[in-house]
Coordinates of C-alpha atoms in Angstrom, one line a residue:
M24 CA 0.0 -0.1 0.0
L25 CA 2.7 2.5 0.8
F26 CA 4.5 1.6 -2.3
K27 CA 1.8 2.8 -4.3
Q28 CA 1.0 5.8 -2.5
Q29 CA 5.1 6.6 -3.1
A30 CA 4.7 6.0 -6.9
L31 CA 1.5 8.1 -7.1
L32 CA 3.3 11.0 -5.2
R33 CA 6.3 10.4 -7.7
Q34 CA 3.7 10.5 -10.8
K35 CA 2.3 13.8 -9.3
L36 CA 5.5 15.3 -9.4
F37 CA 6.7 14.4 -12.6
V38 CA 3.6 15.9 -14.0
L39 CA 3.9 18.8 -12.3
G40 CA 7.6 19.2 -12.9
S41 CA 7.1 18.8 -16.7
L42 CA 4.2 21.4 -16.7
A43 CA 6.6 23.9 -15.2
I44 CA 9.4 23.0 -17.4
G45 CA 7.1 23.4 -20.6
S46 CA 5.8 26.6 -19.2
L47 CA 9.2 27.9 -18.5
L48 CA 10.3 27.0 -22.3
Y49 CA 7.3 28.7 -23.8
L50 CA 8.0 32.0 -21.7
V51 CA 11.8 32.0 -23.1
A52 CA 10.5 30.9 -26.3
R53 CA 7.7 33.8 -26.3
V54 CA 10.5 36.4 -25.4
G55 CA 12.7 35.4 -27.8
S56 CA 10.3 35.9 -30.2
L57 CA 9.3 39.4 -29.1
D58 CA 12.7 40.6 -29.3
R59 CA 13.1 39.0 -33.0
L60 CA 10.0 41.0 -34.0
Q61 CA 10.5 44.2 -32.1
P62 CA 13.0 45.6 -34.6
L63 CA 10.4 44.8 -37.5
C64 CA 8.0 47.5 -35.6
P65 CA 7.6 51.0 -37.2
I66 CA 9.4 53.3 -35.4
D67 CA 6.4 55.7 -35.0
G68 CA 4.4 52.9 -33.6
R69 CA 6.8 52.1 -31.0
F70 CA 7.9 55.8 -29.9
G71 CA 4.6 57.4 -30.4
P72 CA 3.9 60.5 -32.9
R73 CA 6.6 63.0 -34.3
S74 CA 4.5 65.9 -34.2
Q75 CA 5.9 68.9 -32.2
D76 CA 2.7 69.1 -30.1
E77 CA 2.6 65.4 -29.2
I78 CA 6.1 64.4 -27.9
P79 CA 6.3 61.2 -26.4
L80 CA 7.2 61.1 -23.2
R81 CA 9.2 57.4 -23.6
A82 CA 11.9 59.4 -25.6
L83 CA 13.1 60.7 -21.9
Q84 CA 13.7 57.2 -21.1
F85 CA 15.7 56.5 -24.4
K86 CA 17.8 59.7 -24.1
R87 CA 19.0 58.4 -20.7
G88 CA 20.2 54.9 -22.4
L89 CA 20.5 54.3 -26.2
L90 CA 21.1 58.1 -27.1
H91 CA 24.1 58.2 -24.2
E92 CA 25.5 55.0 -25.7
F93 CA 25.6 56.6 -29.2
R94 CA 27.1 59.8 -27.5
K95 CA 29.8 57.6 -26.5
G96 CA 30.4 56.2 -30.1
N97 CA 29.1 52.7 -29.1
A98 CA 26.6 52.4 -31.8
T99 CA 26.8 50.9 -35.5
K100 CA 25.2 53.0 -38.6
E101 CA 22.7 50.0 -38.8
Q102 CA 21.5 50.9 -35.2
I103 CA 21.4 54.6 -35.8
Q104 CA 19.4 53.8 -39.0
L105 CA 16.8 51.8 -37.2
H106 CA 16.4 54.3 -34.5
N107 CA 16.0 57.1 -37.2
L108 CA 18.5 58.9 -35.5
V109 CA 20.1 62.1 -36.8
Q110 CA 23.0 64.7 -36.1
Q111 CA 20.8 68.1 -36.2
L112 CA 22.1 71.8 -36.5
P113 CA 20.8 73.4 -33.1
K114 CA 17.0 75.0 -33.6
A115 CA 18.2 77.0 -30.3
I116 CA 21.5 78.3 -29.0
I117 CA 22.2 79.6 -25.6
I118 CA 25.0 82.4 -26.6
G119 CA 25.4 83.9 -23.1
V120 CA 26.4 85.1 -20.9
R121 CA 29.7 84.1 -19.3
K122 CA 29.0 83.2 -15.7
G123 CA 25.3 83.9 -15.7
G124 CA 24.2 80.2 -15.5
T125 CA 24.6 78.7 -19.0
R126 CA 25.5 75.3 -17.9
A127 CA 22.8 75.2 -15.4
L128 CA 20.2 76.2 -18.1
L129 CA 21.3 73.7 -20.6
E130 CA 21.5 70.7 -18.0
M131 CA 17.7 72.0 -16.6
L132 CA 16.3 72.4 -20.3
N133 CA 17.6 68.9 -20.9
L134 CA 15.1 67.5 -18.4
H135 CA 12.6 68.1 -21.1
P136 CA 11.9 65.1 -23.3
A137 CA 12.1 67.1 -26.8
V138 CA 15.6 68.8 -26.0
V139 CA 18.7 67.2 -26.6
K140 CA 21.8 68.9 -25.6
A141 CA 25.5 69.4 -26.9
S142 CA 27.6 68.0 -24.0
Q143 CA 30.5 70.6 -24.8
E144 CA 31.0 74.1 -26.0
I145 CA 31.6 73.7 -29.6
H146 CA 33.0 77.2 -30.0
F147 CA 32.2 77.1 -33.5
F148 CA 31.0 80.4 -34.3
D149 CA 33.3 82.2 -32.3
N150 CA 36.7 80.6 -33.4
D151 CA 37.9 81.7 -36.8
E152 CA 39.7 78.1 -36.9
N153 CA 36.9 75.8 -36.2
Y154 CA 34.7 78.1 -38.6
A155 CA 36.8 77.5 -41.4
K156 CA 36.0 73.8 -40.9
G157 CA 32.3 74.6 -42.1
I158 CA 28.8 73.8 -41.2
E159 CA 29.3 70.2 -41.7
W160 CA 31.8 69.6 -39.1
Y161 CA 29.8 71.9 -36.8
R162 CA 26.6 69.5 -37.2
K163 CA 29.0 66.3 -36.8
K164 CA 30.0 68.0 -33.3
M165 CA 25.7 67.4 -32.6
P166 CA 24.3 64.7 -30.4
F167 CA 22.0 61.8 -31.6
S168 CA 18.7 62.9 -31.6
Y169 CA 15.2 62.1 -32.6
P170 CA 13.9 64.2 -36.0
H171 CA 11.1 65.6 -33.2
Q172 CA 13.7 66.7 -30.9
I173 CA 15.3 70.4 -30.6
T174 CA 19.1 70.1 -30.6
I175 CA 20.8 73.0 -28.1
E176 CA 24.1 74.2 -27.6
K177 CA 25.7 76.6 -25.2
S178 CA 29.0 78.7 -26.0
P179 CA 28.9 81.9 -23.7
A180 CA 31.8 83.5 -25.8
Y181 CA 29.1 83.9 -28.6
F182 CA 27.3 86.7 -26.8
I183 CA 30.3 89.1 -26.9
T184 CA 32.3 88.0 -30.3
E185 CA 31.6 90.5 -33.1
E186 CA 31.5 88.0 -35.9
V187 CA 29.4 85.8 -34.3
P188 CA 25.4 87.2 -34.8
E189 CA 26.4 87.5 -38.7
R190 CA 27.6 83.8 -39.0
I191 CA 24.8 82.5 -36.9
Y192 CA 22.4 84.2 -39.1
K193 CA 23.8 82.9 -42.1
M194 CA 23.3 79.7 -40.6
N195 CA 19.7 80.0 -39.5
S196 CA 18.0 83.4 -39.6
S197 CA 15.4 82.2 -37.5
I198 CA 17.2 80.4 -34.8
K199 CA 16.2 81.0 -31.5
L200 CA 18.4 82.6 -29.0
L201 CA 18.7 82.5 -25.3
I202 CA 20.8 84.9 -23.1
I203 CA 20.9 84.4 -19.4
V204 CA 21.8 87.1 -17.2
R205 CA 22.8 87.9 -13.6
E206 CA 23.4 91.3 -11.9
P207 CA 26.1 92.8 -13.7
T208 CA 28.5 93.5 -10.9
T209 CA 27.9 89.9 -9.3
R210 CA 28.6 88.6 -12.8
A211 CA 31.8 90.6 -13.3
I212 CA 33.0 89.3 -9.5
S213 CA 32.1 85.9 -10.6
D214 CA 34.0 85.9 -13.7
Y215 CA 36.8 87.1 -11.9
T216 CA 36.5 84.2 -9.7
Q217 CA 36.9 81.6 -12.1
V218 CA 39.9 82.9 -13.5
L219 CA 41.4 83.5 -10.0
E220 CA 40.8 80.1 -9.3
G221 CA 42.5 79.0 -12.4
K222 CA 45.5 80.9 -11.5
E223 CA 45.9 79.4 -8.2
R224 CA 45.6 76.1 -9.3
K225 CA 48.7 76.8 -11.6
N226 CA 50.6 78.7 -8.3
K227 CA 50.4 81.9 -10.4
T228 CA 49.8 85.2 -8.5
Y229 CA 46.9 87.6 -9.5
Y230 CA 45.9 90.9 -9.2
K231 CA 43.1 91.8 -6.8
F232 CA 39.4 92.6 -8.7
E233 CA 39.5 96.1 -7.1
K234 CA 42.7 96.4 -9.1
L235 CA 41.5 95.1 -12.1
A236 CA 38.0 96.8 -12.4
I237 CA 39.1 100.5 -11.3
D238 CA 41.4 102.7 -13.5
P239 CA 44.5 103.4 -11.0
N240 CA 44.8 106.5 -13.1
T241 CA 41.4 107.9 -13.2
C242 CA 40.1 106.3 -10.2
E243 CA 37.0 105.3 -12.6
V244 CA 35.6 102.1 -13.8
N245 CA 38.2 100.3 -16.4
T246 CA 36.3 99.6 -19.1
K247 CA 38.9 97.7 -20.7
Y248 CA 38.6 95.1 -18.1
K249 CA 36.9 91.8 -20.0
A250 CA 34.8 91.0 -17.0
V251 CA 33.6 94.7 -16.9
R252 CA 33.1 94.8 -20.6
T253 CA 30.6 91.3 -20.8
S254 CA 28.4 92.9 -17.9
I255 CA 27.3 95.9 -20.3
Y256 CA 24.6 93.6 -21.7
T257 CA 23.0 96.5 -23.9
K258 CA 26.2 97.1 -25.8
H259 CA 26.5 93.5 -27.1
L260 CA 22.9 93.0 -27.9
E261 CA 22.6 95.9 -29.6
R262 CA 25.1 94.4 -32.1
W263 CA 22.9 91.1 -32.1
L264 CA 19.8 93.3 -33.3
K265 CA 21.1 94.2 -36.4
Y266 CA 20.7 90.6 -37.5
F267 CA 18.0 89.2 -35.5
P268 CA 14.7 90.8 -34.2
I269 CA 14.0 91.2 -30.4
E270 CA 11.4 88.6 -30.9
Q271 CA 14.1 85.7 -31.9
F272 CA 15.8 86.4 -28.4
H273 CA 14.6 85.3 -24.7
I274 CA 16.2 86.6 -21.7
V275 CA 16.6 84.1 -18.7
D276 CA 17.1 85.6 -15.2
G277 CA 20.3 84.0 -13.7
D278 CA 19.6 84.8 -10.3
R279 CA 16.1 83.7 -10.2
L280 CA 17.2 80.4 -11.9
I281 CA 19.5 79.7 -8.7
T282 CA 16.5 80.5 -6.0
E283 CA 13.3 79.2 -7.9
P284 CA 14.0 77.8 -11.4
L285 CA 10.7 76.2 -12.5
P286 CA 9.3 79.5 -13.5
E287 CA 12.3 80.4 -15.5
L288 CA 12.1 77.4 -17.1
Q289 CA 8.5 77.2 -18.3
L290 CA 9.2 80.6 -19.9
V291 CA 11.9 78.8 -21.9
E292 CA 9.4 75.9 -22.8
K293 CA 6.8 78.7 -24.1
F294 CA 9.4 80.6 -26.0
L295 CA 10.9 77.4 -27.7
N296 CA 7.2 76.2 -28.2
L297 CA 7.4 73.0 -26.3
P298 CA 5.0 71.4 -24.1
P299 CA 5.2 71.8 -20.6
R300 CA 6.9 68.6 -19.4
I301 CA 9.5 69.9 -16.8
S302 CA 7.8 70.2 -13.4
Q303 CA 8.9 70.6 -9.6
Y304 CA 9.2 66.7 -9.6
N305 CA 12.3 67.1 -11.9
L306 CA 13.5 69.8 -9.2
Y307 CA 14.7 69.3 -5.8
F308 CA 17.2 71.7 -3.8
N309 CA 20.0 70.2 -2.3
A310 CA 20.9 72.1 1.3
T311 CA 24.4 70.6 1.4
R312 CA 25.5 72.0 -2.0
G313 CA 22.8 75.0 -2.1
F314 CA 21.9 74.5 -5.3
Y315 CA 18.9 72.9 -6.9
C316 CA 19.6 69.3 -8.3
L317 CA 17.9 67.5 -11.3
R318 CA 15.5 64.4 -11.1
F319 CA 15.1 63.0 -14.2
N320 CA 13.4 59.9 -13.0
I321 CA 13.0 57.8 -10.2
V322 CA 16.5 56.4 -10.6
F323 CA 18.6 59.1 -12.5
N324 CA 19.4 62.5 -10.5
K325 CA 21.9 64.8 -11.3
C326 CA 23.5 67.4 -9.4
L327 CA 25.8 70.2 -11.3
A328 CA 29.8 70.2 -11.2
G329 CA 31.2 71.0 -7.7
S330 CA 32.8 74.3 -9.4
K331 CA 29.5 75.8 -9.4
G332 CA 28.9 78.2 -6.5
R333 CA 32.2 79.2 -6.0
I334 CA 33.0 81.6 -3.3
H335 CA 33.7 85.0 -4.1
P336 CA 36.4 87.1 -2.7
E337 CA 35.6 90.0 -0.5
V338 CA 35.5 93.3 -2.4
D339 CA 35.7 97.0 -1.2
S340 CA 32.1 97.9 -0.7
S341 CA 33.1 101.7 -2.2
V342 CA 34.2 99.5 -5.6
I343 CA 30.9 97.6 -5.6
T344 CA 29.1 100.9 -4.9
K345 CA 31.0 102.5 -8.3
L346 CA 30.4 99.5 -10.4
R347 CA 26.8 99.5 -9.9
K348 CA 26.6 103.3 -10.3
F349 CA 28.3 102.7 -13.4
F350 CA 26.0 99.6 -14.8
H351 CA 23.0 101.3 -13.8
P352 CA 22.2 103.2 -17.1
F353 CA 23.2 100.5 -19.1
N354 CA 21.0 98.4 -17.1
Q355 CA 18.0 100.8 -17.8
K356 CA 18.7 100.8 -21.5
F357 CA 18.7 96.7 -21.5
Y358 CA 15.4 96.7 -19.8
Q359 CA 13.8 99.1 -22.3
I360 CA 15.3 96.5 -25.2
I361 CA 14.0 93.4 -23.6
G362 CA 10.8 94.5 -22.2
R363 CA 11.4 93.3 -18.7
T364 CA 13.2 94.2 -15.6
F365 CA 15.5 92.6 -13.0
N366 CA 15.7 93.6 -9.2
W367 CA 19.4 94.9 -9.9
P368 CA 20.7 97.9 -7.5

């Protein structure tokens, strides 16, 4: 009797085991067939519509994986063609201003699934040697993207370089131009601080900010000092307006981008005719860093490089007052041109 029960039990276990193995083999075969079939699916069907008004959110996920591999050069021509990826000339450029927050703006805009950023400053239009290489060289410096996405690059030297407006106009007369500015005196000191840090790394001495910003012979503001000249925003913008109407520019408040980034980013989304996608979820304040960091999804977060937010050296208050008084009339003219005011002294 016991022998029969044991035999029956072994038979049942054998049947159950066979069913389990059969199910597992079916699943493996099924997944394999899906993997083989997936590349045959139309790209449009898998990633949603291409229209500018209906940006597929799934493209955001792809940007963090597939496009990252392509940027590193780990893709074949067949893979690029399969996914319908292209290297596009930028439809928008962050042209300045140096130490205004250009890197922060670019990284934050990259949160949008319809935006793909160039990871490095290209310096095509402000560098004669690069410019001589031609527009095709420039295009090949751009990241891979889907046709519906907007490629954006940033090179803050563009804003102050005389030849650049005409060169960009010849490439695309309808391009959208982004300028991010900070309070002019603060920006000039930040500019000085970055150069000072570079000198210190090389164990070189450097003049104090006061000696560079103020002409010792006249005791007036030294307009030959590059950090001062860059902060005269209206002078540079007037040169750009010879080629582009003011409607093609959007001015971003760099000071507000630090303390309250979302409203500034929403204004840029509107300027670029992008559907609103960046939300408060994508931005969180890092108390240790003192800056907002970026949240792309539940897994991937990113903070700006540690070089951001350098501590400025102490500057004589009388020099700060003199600089602010000097910049004031230029600021007023800048407000009139752009139709926006800032809380600058």
